[in-house]
Amino acid sequence: MKTPIHVAVLVGSLRKEAYSLKTAKALIAAAPKEYTFDIVPIGQLPLYNEDLDTAEPPATWAEFRKRIGKADALLFVTPEYNRSLPAALKNALDVGSRPYGQNMFSGKPGAVVSISIGAIGGFGANHHLRQSLVFLNVPLMQQPEVYIGEIQNRFTPEGQPQEAFSQYLGTVMQACVQWVGTILKK
Ligand SMILES: Cc1cc2nc3c(=O)[nH]c(=O)nc-3n(C[C@H](O)[C@H](O)[C@H](O)COP(=O)(O)O)c2cc1C
């Protein structure tokens, strides 16, 4: 397997102080040194519109597609919005999957982490995201499923993950690494 293994990270929230972003950063911090990460911004992408998807698509779409294309693997960390995934993240999937036949996500191993301030841990977002990723041919880590509830209680006032949370994210990252290794070896 080639190293380093490069992972594109898509965070579903656009908020500067997003718990999902903090969680993504804590996961990245727990990764082995053979892994590199790119948190690819999604908030600047115009809503997908086939009329714009010409030989010269919006520059932000082209840049996004390039960054996803460079990745060996994918990590999604998202909050739940109204029992589904945030529109910005769905739009990023739409942009990265087109034009038809040029789905940049295809074949890259991935993992989904959902977070929420509620008790259910973003279950709805997690599975709606999985539904699209199945169609986009992303082989997804099945276990452990990662639904993180009461996320507001899992960081210190300085924004660092609390000890137990940090340890938990370490086990999640270990599982992700094993999964990526399994798929990329094939
Ligand atoms: C538009 C919107 C819809 C939301 N819907 C849900 C929901 O369906 N389930 C849930 O547990 N939390 C919901 N929340 C609360 C989020 O869990 C909370 O705002 C969380 O902090 C967002 O993630 P972030 O910190 O990464 O931005 C919603 C928040 C917003 C702004």
XYZ file of C-alpha atoms and ligand atoms in Angstrom:
217
model
C 0.000 0.000 0.000
C 1.391 3.402 -0.911
C 2.056 5.949 1.828
C 1.204 8.532 2.850
C -2.475 7.768 2.612
C -4.296 10.970 1.883
C -7.763 11.518 3.345
C -10.284 14.173 2.286
C -12.378 15.251 5.268
C -15.838 16.708 4.700
C -17.426 18.498 7.652
C -21.174 19.041 7.449
C -21.334 22.258 9.484
C -20.233 25.665 8.194
C -20.015 27.169 11.682
C -16.558 28.374 12.809
C -16.970 26.855 16.266
C -18.711 23.715 15.000
C -18.517 20.651 17.212
C -18.293 18.575 14.058
C -15.159 20.476 13.010
C -13.641 20.057 16.483
C -14.476 16.355 16.348
C -12.884 16.050 12.895
C -9.720 17.741 14.181
C -9.581 15.432 17.206
C -9.935 12.401 14.906
C -7.143 13.707 12.697
C -4.944 14.182 15.773
C -5.480 10.510 16.648
C -4.354 9.206 13.240
C -1.060 7.426 12.551
C 1.703 9.443 10.916
C 1.335 7.657 7.550
C -1.956 9.508 7.087
C -2.382 13.040 5.751
C -5.652 14.982 5.876
C -7.304 17.765 3.931
C -10.402 19.369 5.442
C -12.032 20.344 2.170
C -14.304 23.407 2.493
C -17.865 23.038 1.193
C -19.572 26.318 2.169
C -18.400 28.232 -0.898
C -19.831 25.786 -3.454
C -22.740 27.210 -5.475
C -25.810 24.978 -5.345
C -25.485 22.265 -7.934
C -27.100 23.262 -11.210
C -26.536 21.180 -14.329
C -26.714 24.313 -16.486
C -23.466 25.505 -14.876
C -21.723 22.164 -15.374
C -20.199 23.056 -18.720
C -16.624 22.722 -19.996
C -15.929 25.644 -17.661
C -17.772 24.954 -14.431
C -17.578 27.326 -11.440
C -13.964 27.525 -10.231
C -14.955 26.430 -6.719
C -16.516 23.246 -8.118
C -13.399 22.465 -10.153
C -11.154 23.016 -7.118
C -13.398 20.871 -4.912
C -13.436 18.029 -7.440
C -9.644 18.201 -7.719
C -9.180 17.944 -3.965
C -11.545 14.999 -3.685
C -9.852 13.387 -6.675
C -6.469 13.530 -4.920
C -7.767 11.636 -1.900
C -7.235 7.936 -1.273
C -9.957 7.819 1.385
C -12.827 9.876 2.780
C -13.941 10.908 6.261
C -17.332 12.515 6.821
C -18.104 14.258 10.123
C -21.529 15.811 10.213
C -24.221 17.192 12.467
C -27.849 16.302 11.946
C -30.166 18.940 10.527
C -33.856 18.147 10.813
C -33.186 14.417 11.023
C -31.071 14.453 7.873
C -27.712 15.677 6.638
C -27.096 19.428 6.220
C -27.889 20.756 2.738
C -24.322 22.035 2.331
C -22.959 18.516 2.648
C -25.526 17.042 0.282
C -24.647 19.784 -2.205
C -20.964 18.858 -1.895
C -21.851 15.247 -2.720
C -23.815 16.416 -5.748
C -20.985 18.655 -6.976
C -18.316 15.977 -6.467
C -20.352 13.276 -8.171
C -20.893 15.050 -11.487
C -20.674 15.429 -14.460
C -22.145 11.991 -15.039
C -19.382 9.413 -15.263
C -16.918 11.526 -13.294
C -17.895 10.715 -9.733
C -14.827 11.741 -7.729
C -15.877 9.748 -4.658
C -16.122 6.396 -6.420
C -14.174 3.501 -4.952
C -12.575 5.467 -2.095
C -13.022 3.855 1.318
C -14.928 6.071 3.731
C -16.271 6.455 7.237
C -19.211 8.434 8.601
C -19.264 10.108 12.008
C -22.389 11.961 13.106
C -22.694 14.326 16.041
C -25.583 16.031 17.790
C -26.377 18.029 20.901
C -29.275 15.624 21.432
C -29.321 12.048 22.641
C -29.654 10.249 19.293
C -26.243 11.276 17.988
C -27.314 12.257 14.496
C -28.590 8.813 13.523
C -30.832 10.285 10.807
C -28.006 12.323 9.260
C -25.661 9.361 9.425
C -27.988 7.063 7.520
C -29.213 9.583 4.973
C -25.568 10.287 4.199
C -24.872 6.572 3.940
C -27.758 6.218 1.479
C -26.136 8.642 -0.965
C -22.661 7.207 -0.404
C -23.873 3.728 -1.349
C -25.011 5.125 -4.683
C -21.713 7.006 -5.044
C -19.826 3.704 -4.693
C -18.018 4.623 -1.471
C -17.183 1.451 0.457
C -18.150 2.501 3.982
C -16.885 1.260 7.315
C -19.842 -0.616 8.799
C -18.611 -1.048 12.359
C -18.262 0.678 14.639
C -21.206 2.897 13.803
C -20.351 6.330 15.168
C -23.256 8.360 16.542
C -22.019 10.925 19.053
C -24.737 12.495 21.191
C -24.530 15.327 23.746
C -21.534 16.630 21.879
C -21.608 19.937 23.792
C -20.477 18.060 26.921
C -17.475 16.385 25.321
C -15.025 19.279 25.062
C -13.155 21.335 27.636
C -13.870 25.091 27.839
C -10.709 25.535 25.703
C -12.286 23.415 22.969
C -10.152 20.312 23.467
C -11.778 16.860 23.580
C -12.170 15.577 27.114
C -10.003 12.616 28.071
C -12.655 9.884 27.697
C -13.883 11.362 24.413
C -10.371 11.601 23.102
C -9.789 7.932 23.913
C -13.027 6.975 22.222
C -12.074 8.890 19.076
C -8.758 7.048 19.133
C -10.596 3.734 18.891
C -12.732 5.116 16.056
C -9.636 6.220 14.153
C -8.016 2.808 14.662
C -11.055 1.155 13.120
C -11.020 3.631 10.213
C -7.354 2.903 9.534
C -8.016 -0.830 9.531
C -10.922 -0.356 7.136
C -8.964 1.852 4.748
C -6.128 -0.704 4.786
C -8.526 -3.520 3.954
C -10.002 -1.721 0.961
C -6.827 -0.179 -0.439
C -4.965 -3.514 -0.337
C -7.488 -5.039 -2.747
C -31.047 23.762 11.004
C -30.750 22.901 12.209
C -31.416 21.701 12.368
C -31.109 20.863 13.437
N -31.721 19.641 13.524
C -31.316 18.757 14.447
C -31.784 17.405 14.407
O -32.559 17.004 13.570
N -31.330 16.544 15.357
C -30.431 16.943 16.314
O -30.047 16.113 17.138
N -29.963 18.211 16.374
C -30.373 19.120 15.461
N -29.866 20.398 15.466
C -28.961 20.805 16.546
C -27.527 20.402 16.244
O -27.280 19.107 16.805
C -26.555 21.418 16.882
O -26.848 22.713 16.441
C -25.109 21.066 16.582
O -24.260 21.822 17.424
C -24.757 21.364 15.136
O -23.471 20.881 14.841
P -22.171 21.817 14.774
O -21.838 22.167 16.194
O -21.154 20.927 14.146
O -22.503 23.038 13.967
C -30.151 21.254 14.402
C -29.504 22.487 14.243
C -29.785 23.279 13.169
C -29.031 24.589 13.003
